[in-house]
CSV table of C-alpha atoms in Angstrom, one decimal:
chain,number,residue,atom,x,y,z
A,11,VAL,CA,197.4,-74.7,-124.3
A,12,LYS,CA,194.5,-75.3,-121.9
A,13,TRP,CA,196.8,-75.2,-118.9
A,14,ALA,CA,198.3,-71.9,-120.1
A,15,GLU,CA,194.8,-70.5,-120.7
A,16,ARG,CA,193.7,-71.5,-117.2
A,17,TYR,CA,196.8,-69.9,-115.7
A,18,VAL,CA,196.3,-66.6,-117.6
A,19,PHE,CA,192.6,-66.4,-116.9
A,20,ARG,CA,192.9,-67.1,-113.2
A,21,HIS,CA,195.8,-64.6,-112.7
A,22,ALA,CA,194.8,-61.8,-114.9
A,23,SER,CA,193.7,-58.6,-113.2
A,24,PHE,CA,190.9,-58.1,-115.8
A,25,ILE,CA,189.8,-59.8,-118.9
A,26,SER,CA,187.9,-58.1,-121.8
A,27,THR,CA,186.5,-60.1,-124.6
A,28,HIS,CA,184.7,-59.1,-127.8
A,29,ASN,CA,181.6,-61.4,-127.5
A,30,LYS,CA,179.6,-63.1,-124.8
A,31,ALA,CA,180.4,-66.6,-125.9
A,32,LEU,CA,184.1,-66.0,-125.6
A,33,ARG,CA,183.6,-64.5,-122.1
A,34,GLN,CA,181.8,-67.6,-121.0
A,35,TYR,CA,184.7,-69.7,-122.3
A,36,CYS,CA,187.1,-67.6,-120.2
A,37,LEU,CA,184.8,-67.9,-117.2
A,38,GLY,CA,184.8,-71.7,-117.6
A,39,LEU,CA,188.6,-71.8,-117.3
A,40,GLY,CA,188.7,-69.7,-114.2
A,41,ALA,CA,188.3,-66.0,-115.1
A,42,SER,CA,186.5,-63.8,-112.5
A,43,PRO,CA,182.9,-62.9,-113.4
A,44,THR,CA,183.3,-59.5,-111.7
A,45,MET,CA,186.6,-58.7,-113.4
A,46,SER,CA,185.7,-59.4,-117.0
A,47,SER,CA,183.6,-57.7,-119.6
A,48,VAL,CA,182.4,-57.8,-123.2
A,49,ILE,CA,183.2,-54.9,-125.5
A,50,PHE,CA,182.1,-55.5,-129.0
A,51,PRO,CA,184.6,-54.7,-131.8
A,52,GLY,CA,184.6,-51.3,-133.4
A,53,VAL,CA,183.9,-51.0,-137.1
A,54,ASP,CA,185.5,-48.4,-139.4
A,55,LEU,CA,182.3,-46.6,-140.3
A,56,TRP,CA,184.2,-43.9,-142.2
A,57,ARG,CA,184.9,-46.6,-144.9
A,58,PHE,CA,182.2,-49.2,-144.4
A,59,TYR,CA,178.8,-47.8,-145.2
A,60,PRO,CA,176.0,-48.4,-147.7
A,61,ALA,CA,176.5,-46.9,-151.2
A,62,THR,CA,175.7,-47.6,-154.8
A,63,PRO,CA,178.0,-50.3,-156.4
A,64,ARG,CA,180.9,-48.8,-158.4
A,65,LEU,CA,180.4,-49.3,-162.1
A,66,ASP,CA,184.1,-49.4,-162.8
A,67,LEU,CA,184.6,-52.3,-160.4
A,68,GLN,CA,181.6,-54.2,-161.9
A,69,VAL,CA,183.1,-53.8,-165.4
A,70,LYS,CA,186.6,-54.8,-164.2
A,71,LEU,CA,185.3,-58.0,-162.5
A,72,GLY,CA,182.8,-58.9,-165.3
A,73,ILE,CA,179.7,-58.2,-163.3
A,74,LYS,CA,176.8,-56.8,-165.3
A,75,PRO,CA,174.4,-54.2,-163.8
A,76,ASN,CA,171.5,-56.6,-163.6
A,77,ASP,CA,173.6,-59.5,-162.1
A,78,LYS,CA,172.8,-60.8,-158.6
A,79,VAL,CA,176.0,-61.2,-156.6
A,80,ILE,CA,176.7,-63.4,-153.6
A,81,VAL,CA,179.9,-62.2,-151.8
A,82,PHE,CA,182.4,-63.8,-149.4
A,83,MET,CA,185.3,-61.8,-148.0
A,84,GLY,CA,188.2,-62.9,-146.0
A,85,THR,CA,191.2,-65.2,-145.8
A,86,VAL,CA,190.4,-68.5,-147.6
A,87,PHE,CA,191.1,-70.9,-144.8
A,88,ARG,CA,190.3,-74.6,-145.0
A,89,PHE,CA,187.7,-74.1,-142.2
A,90,SER,CA,186.1,-71.2,-144.2
A,91,GLY,CA,183.6,-73.7,-145.6
A,92,LEU,CA,183.9,-72.5,-149.2
A,93,PHE,CA,185.1,-75.8,-150.6
A,94,GLU,CA,182.0,-77.5,-149.3
A,95,LEU,CA,179.7,-74.7,-150.2
A,96,LEU,CA,180.6,-74.3,-153.9
A,97,PRO,CA,179.3,-77.7,-155.1
A,98,GLU,CA,176.0,-76.9,-153.3
A,99,LEU,CA,175.8,-73.5,-155.0
A,100,ALA,CA,176.8,-74.8,-158.5
A,101,PRO,CA,173.3,-75.9,-159.7
A,102,ALA,CA,171.9,-72.5,-159.0
A,103,LEU,CA,174.8,-70.8,-160.8
A,104,HIS,CA,174.4,-73.1,-163.8
A,105,GLU,CA,170.6,-72.4,-163.9
A,106,ASN,CA,171.0,-68.6,-163.8
A,107,SER,CA,173.9,-67.0,-165.7
A,108,ALA,CA,173.1,-63.7,-164.0
A,109,LEU,CA,174.0,-65.1,-160.6
A,110,LYS,CA,177.6,-64.5,-159.6
A,111,PHE,CA,179.7,-65.7,-156.6
A,112,LEU,CA,182.4,-63.1,-155.7
A,113,ILE,CA,185.1,-64.4,-153.4
A,114,LEU,CA,187.3,-61.7,-152.0
A,115,GLY,CA,190.6,-62.8,-150.4
A,116,ASP,CA,193.5,-65.2,-150.6
A,117,GLY,CA,194.7,-68.0,-148.4
A,118,GLU,CA,195.6,-71.7,-148.1
A,119,ASP,CA,192.6,-73.0,-149.9
A,120,PHE,CA,192.6,-70.5,-152.8
A,121,ASN,CA,194.1,-72.6,-155.5
A,122,ARG,CA,192.1,-75.7,-154.6
A,123,LEU,CA,188.9,-73.6,-154.6
A,124,GLN,CA,189.8,-72.1,-158.0
A,125,GLN,CA,190.4,-75.6,-159.4
A,126,LEU,CA,187.0,-76.7,-158.1
A,127,SER,CA,185.3,-73.8,-159.7
A,128,ASN,CA,186.9,-74.7,-163.1
A,129,THR,CA,185.9,-78.3,-162.6
A,130,HIS,CA,182.3,-77.3,-162.2
A,131,GLY,CA,182.5,-75.1,-165.4
A,132,LEU,CA,181.9,-71.9,-163.4
A,133,ARG,CA,185.0,-69.9,-164.5
A,134,ASN,CA,182.8,-66.9,-165.6
A,135,GLN,CA,180.5,-67.0,-162.5
A,136,VAL,CA,182.8,-67.6,-159.6
A,137,ILE,CA,184.9,-64.5,-159.5
A,138,MET,CA,188.1,-64.7,-157.5
A,139,PRO,CA,190.2,-61.5,-157.7
A,140,GLY,CA,192.4,-62.4,-154.8
A,141,ARG,CA,193.5,-60.2,-152.0
A,142,ILE,CA,191.9,-56.7,-151.9
A,143,GLU,CA,193.6,-53.7,-150.4
A,144,TYR,CA,191.8,-52.4,-147.3
A,145,ASP,CA,191.1,-48.9,-148.8
A,146,SER,CA,189.0,-50.5,-151.6
A,147,LEU,CA,187.5,-53.4,-149.5
A,148,ALA,CA,184.2,-51.7,-148.8
A,149,ASP,CA,183.7,-50.9,-152.4
A,150,HIS,CA,184.1,-54.6,-153.3
A,151,ILE,CA,181.8,-55.7,-150.5
A,152,ARG,CA,179.1,-53.3,-151.8
A,153,LEU,CA,179.1,-55.2,-155.1
A,154,GLY,CA,177.2,-58.0,-153.3
A,155,HIS,CA,173.5,-58.4,-152.7
A,156,VAL,CA,173.9,-61.1,-150.1
A,157,ALA,CA,177.0,-62.0,-148.1
A,158,LEU,CA,178.1,-65.3,-146.7
A,159,LEU,CA,179.9,-66.7,-143.6
A,160,PRO,CA,179.9,-70.5,-144.2
A,161,PHE,CA,182.5,-71.3,-141.5
A,162,ARG,CA,182.6,-74.9,-140.2
A,163,PRO,CA,181.3,-75.1,-136.7
A,164,ALA,CA,184.2,-75.8,-134.3
A,165,PRO,CA,185.4,-74.5,-130.9
A,166,VAL,CA,187.7,-72.0,-132.6
A,167,THR,CA,184.9,-70.6,-134.8
A,168,HIS,CA,182.2,-70.7,-132.1
A,169,GLY,CA,184.3,-68.4,-129.9
A,170,ALA,CA,184.8,-66.0,-132.7
A,171,LEU,CA,182.9,-62.9,-133.8
A,172,PRO,CA,184.1,-62.6,-137.4
A,173,ASN,CA,184.8,-59.0,-138.3
A,174,LYS,CA,183.8,-59.7,-141.9
A,175,VAL,CA,180.1,-60.0,-140.8
A,176,LEU,CA,180.3,-56.7,-139.1
A,177,GLN,CA,181.7,-55.1,-142.2
A,178,TYR,CA,179.1,-56.8,-144.4
A,179,LEU,CA,176.3,-55.3,-142.3
A,180,ALA,CA,177.9,-51.9,-142.1
A,181,CYS,CA,177.9,-51.8,-145.9
A,182,GLY,CA,174.2,-52.7,-145.9
A,183,VAL,CA,174.7,-56.3,-147.1
A,184,PRO,CA,172.5,-58.9,-145.4
A,185,THR,CA,174.3,-62.1,-144.4
A,186,VAL,CA,173.7,-65.8,-144.4
A,187,ALA,CA,175.9,-67.4,-141.7
A,188,THR,CA,176.7,-70.6,-139.9
A,189,PRO,CA,175.1,-70.2,-136.4
A,190,LEU,CA,178.3,-69.5,-134.4
A,191,ASP,CA,177.9,-68.9,-130.7
A,192,GLY,CA,179.9,-65.7,-130.7
A,193,LEU,CA,178.0,-64.2,-133.6
A,194,LEU,CA,174.6,-65.2,-132.2
A,195,SER,CA,175.5,-63.6,-128.8
A,196,MET,CA,175.9,-60.2,-130.5
A,197,ALA,CA,173.6,-60.3,-133.6
A,198,GLY,CA,170.8,-62.5,-132.3
A,199,THR,CA,168.4,-63.7,-134.9
A,200,GLU,CA,166.7,-60.5,-136.3
A,201,ASN,CA,169.6,-58.1,-137.0
A,202,GLY,CA,170.6,-58.6,-140.6
A,203,VAL,CA,171.8,-62.2,-140.3
A,204,THR,CA,170.0,-65.4,-141.1
A,205,TYR,CA,171.5,-68.7,-140.0
A,206,SER,CA,171.9,-71.9,-141.9
A,207,ARG,CA,173.5,-75.0,-140.4
A,208,THR,CA,174.8,-76.8,-143.6
A,209,PRO,CA,176.4,-75.7,-146.9
A,210,HIS,CA,173.3,-77.0,-148.7
A,211,GLN,CA,171.0,-74.8,-146.6
A,212,ILE,CA,173.3,-71.8,-146.9
A,213,SER,CA,173.2,-72.0,-150.7
A,214,ILE,CA,169.4,-72.4,-150.7
A,215,ASP,CA,168.9,-69.4,-148.3
A,216,ALA,CA,171.4,-67.2,-150.2
A,217,VAL,CA,169.7,-67.8,-153.6
A,218,ARG,CA,166.2,-67.4,-152.0
A,219,LEU,CA,167.0,-64.0,-150.6
A,220,MET,CA,168.0,-62.8,-154.1
A,221,SER,CA,164.3,-63.1,-155.1
A,222,GLU,CA,163.0,-61.4,-151.9
A,223,PRO,CA,163.9,-57.6,-152.2
A,224,LYS,CA,161.6,-56.7,-149.3
A,225,THR,CA,163.3,-59.2,-147.0
A,226,ILE,CA,166.7,-57.9,-148.1
A,227,GLU,CA,165.8,-54.3,-147.4
A,228,SER,CA,164.4,-55.3,-143.9
A,229,MET,CA,167.6,-57.2,-143.1
A,230,ARG,CA,169.7,-54.4,-144.5
A,231,ARG,CA,168.1,-51.8,-142.1
A,232,SER,CA,168.2,-54.0,-139.0
A,233,GLY,CA,171.9,-54.9,-139.7
A,234,LEU,CA,172.8,-51.3,-140.0
A,235,ASN,CA,171.0,-50.4,-136.8
A,236,LEU,CA,172.9,-53.2,-135.0
A,237,ILE,CA,176.3,-52.0,-136.2
A,238,ARG,CA,175.6,-48.3,-135.4
A,239,ARG,CA,174.3,-49.3,-132.0
A,240,ASN,CA,177.1,-51.6,-130.9
A,241,CYS,CA,180.2,-51.0,-133.0
A,242,ALA,CA,180.8,-47.2,-133.2
A,243,TRP,CA,184.5,-46.6,-132.2
A,244,GLY,CA,183.7,-43.7,-129.9
A,245,GLN,CA,181.4,-45.9,-127.8
A,246,GLN,CA,183.8,-48.8,-127.8
A,247,MET,CA,186.6,-46.5,-126.5
A,248,ASN,CA,184.4,-45.1,-123.7
A,249,GLN,CA,183.6,-48.7,-122.6
A,250,PHE,CA,187.3,-49.7,-122.7
A,251,GLU,CA,188.3,-46.6,-120.7
A,252,GLY,CA,185.5,-47.5,-118.2
A,253,ALA,CA,186.9,-51.0,-117.8
A,254,ILE,CA,190.4,-49.7,-117.2
A,255,ASN,CA,189.1,-47.2,-114.6
A,256,THR,CA,187.1,-50.0,-112.8
A,257,LEU,CA,190.3,-52.1,-112.7
A,258,LEU,CA,192.4,-49.2,-111.3
A,259,GLU,CA,189.7,-48.5,-108.6
A,260,ASN,CA,189.6,-52.1,-107.6
A,261,LEU,CA,193.4,-52.3,-107.4
A,262,GLU,CA,193.6,-49.2,-105.3
A,263,LYS,CA,191.0,-50.6,-102.9
A,264,ARG,CA,192.9,-53.9,-102.7
A,265,ASP,CA,196.2,-52.1,-101.8
A,266,GLN,CA,194.7,-49.8,-99.1
């Protein structure tokens, strides 16, 4: 795989990545600094925006109006970190019946995670509705007060810029995340995301934020500003068109 990557990166006319950490990875394998760029992902801001939680969804999922909800959305991979996180979060869930953990999505670790939840006696507080259709995904995310990205640190995750975090922030939900290089290279440290290195610390920080409404509001505003500044589709398309025009101009000069 490394050989194939080196060949592609060295021979490609232009390389566009969606975060700075991934661009650095490509450069390290032979990509040209002058013929590569970073264009952050676009976010569907027509669907993903802040709004009052839908009462019908709260009733359907067993969430009371005064409950505090921690949310995770995405494919439940083994590297998602949820299996390690749940035991750390369990004491806070047992202590406070108004605290809920909403896991949106399906995947290879779904059944194992559901069994772990039952083993800890958290059937009524760990809510796992499975895969959510895209059209109602934002409505489900907006049920959360704090969102999580507990991915295990690894080369594949460090090079990623998880779209789930961008969608969390676009919905006005502050996020506690593993400090991944790709995410840090875009969001930095003061734009709606707080970073925690271990499942234990992620659980502590998520629960702590629930009791700090001023901090949540500040993170919500800064996260929204980040997404509107960097992830509006019109801006992304202009940048991509600019990259294509730059490539064409360089190719024309080379052929003259």
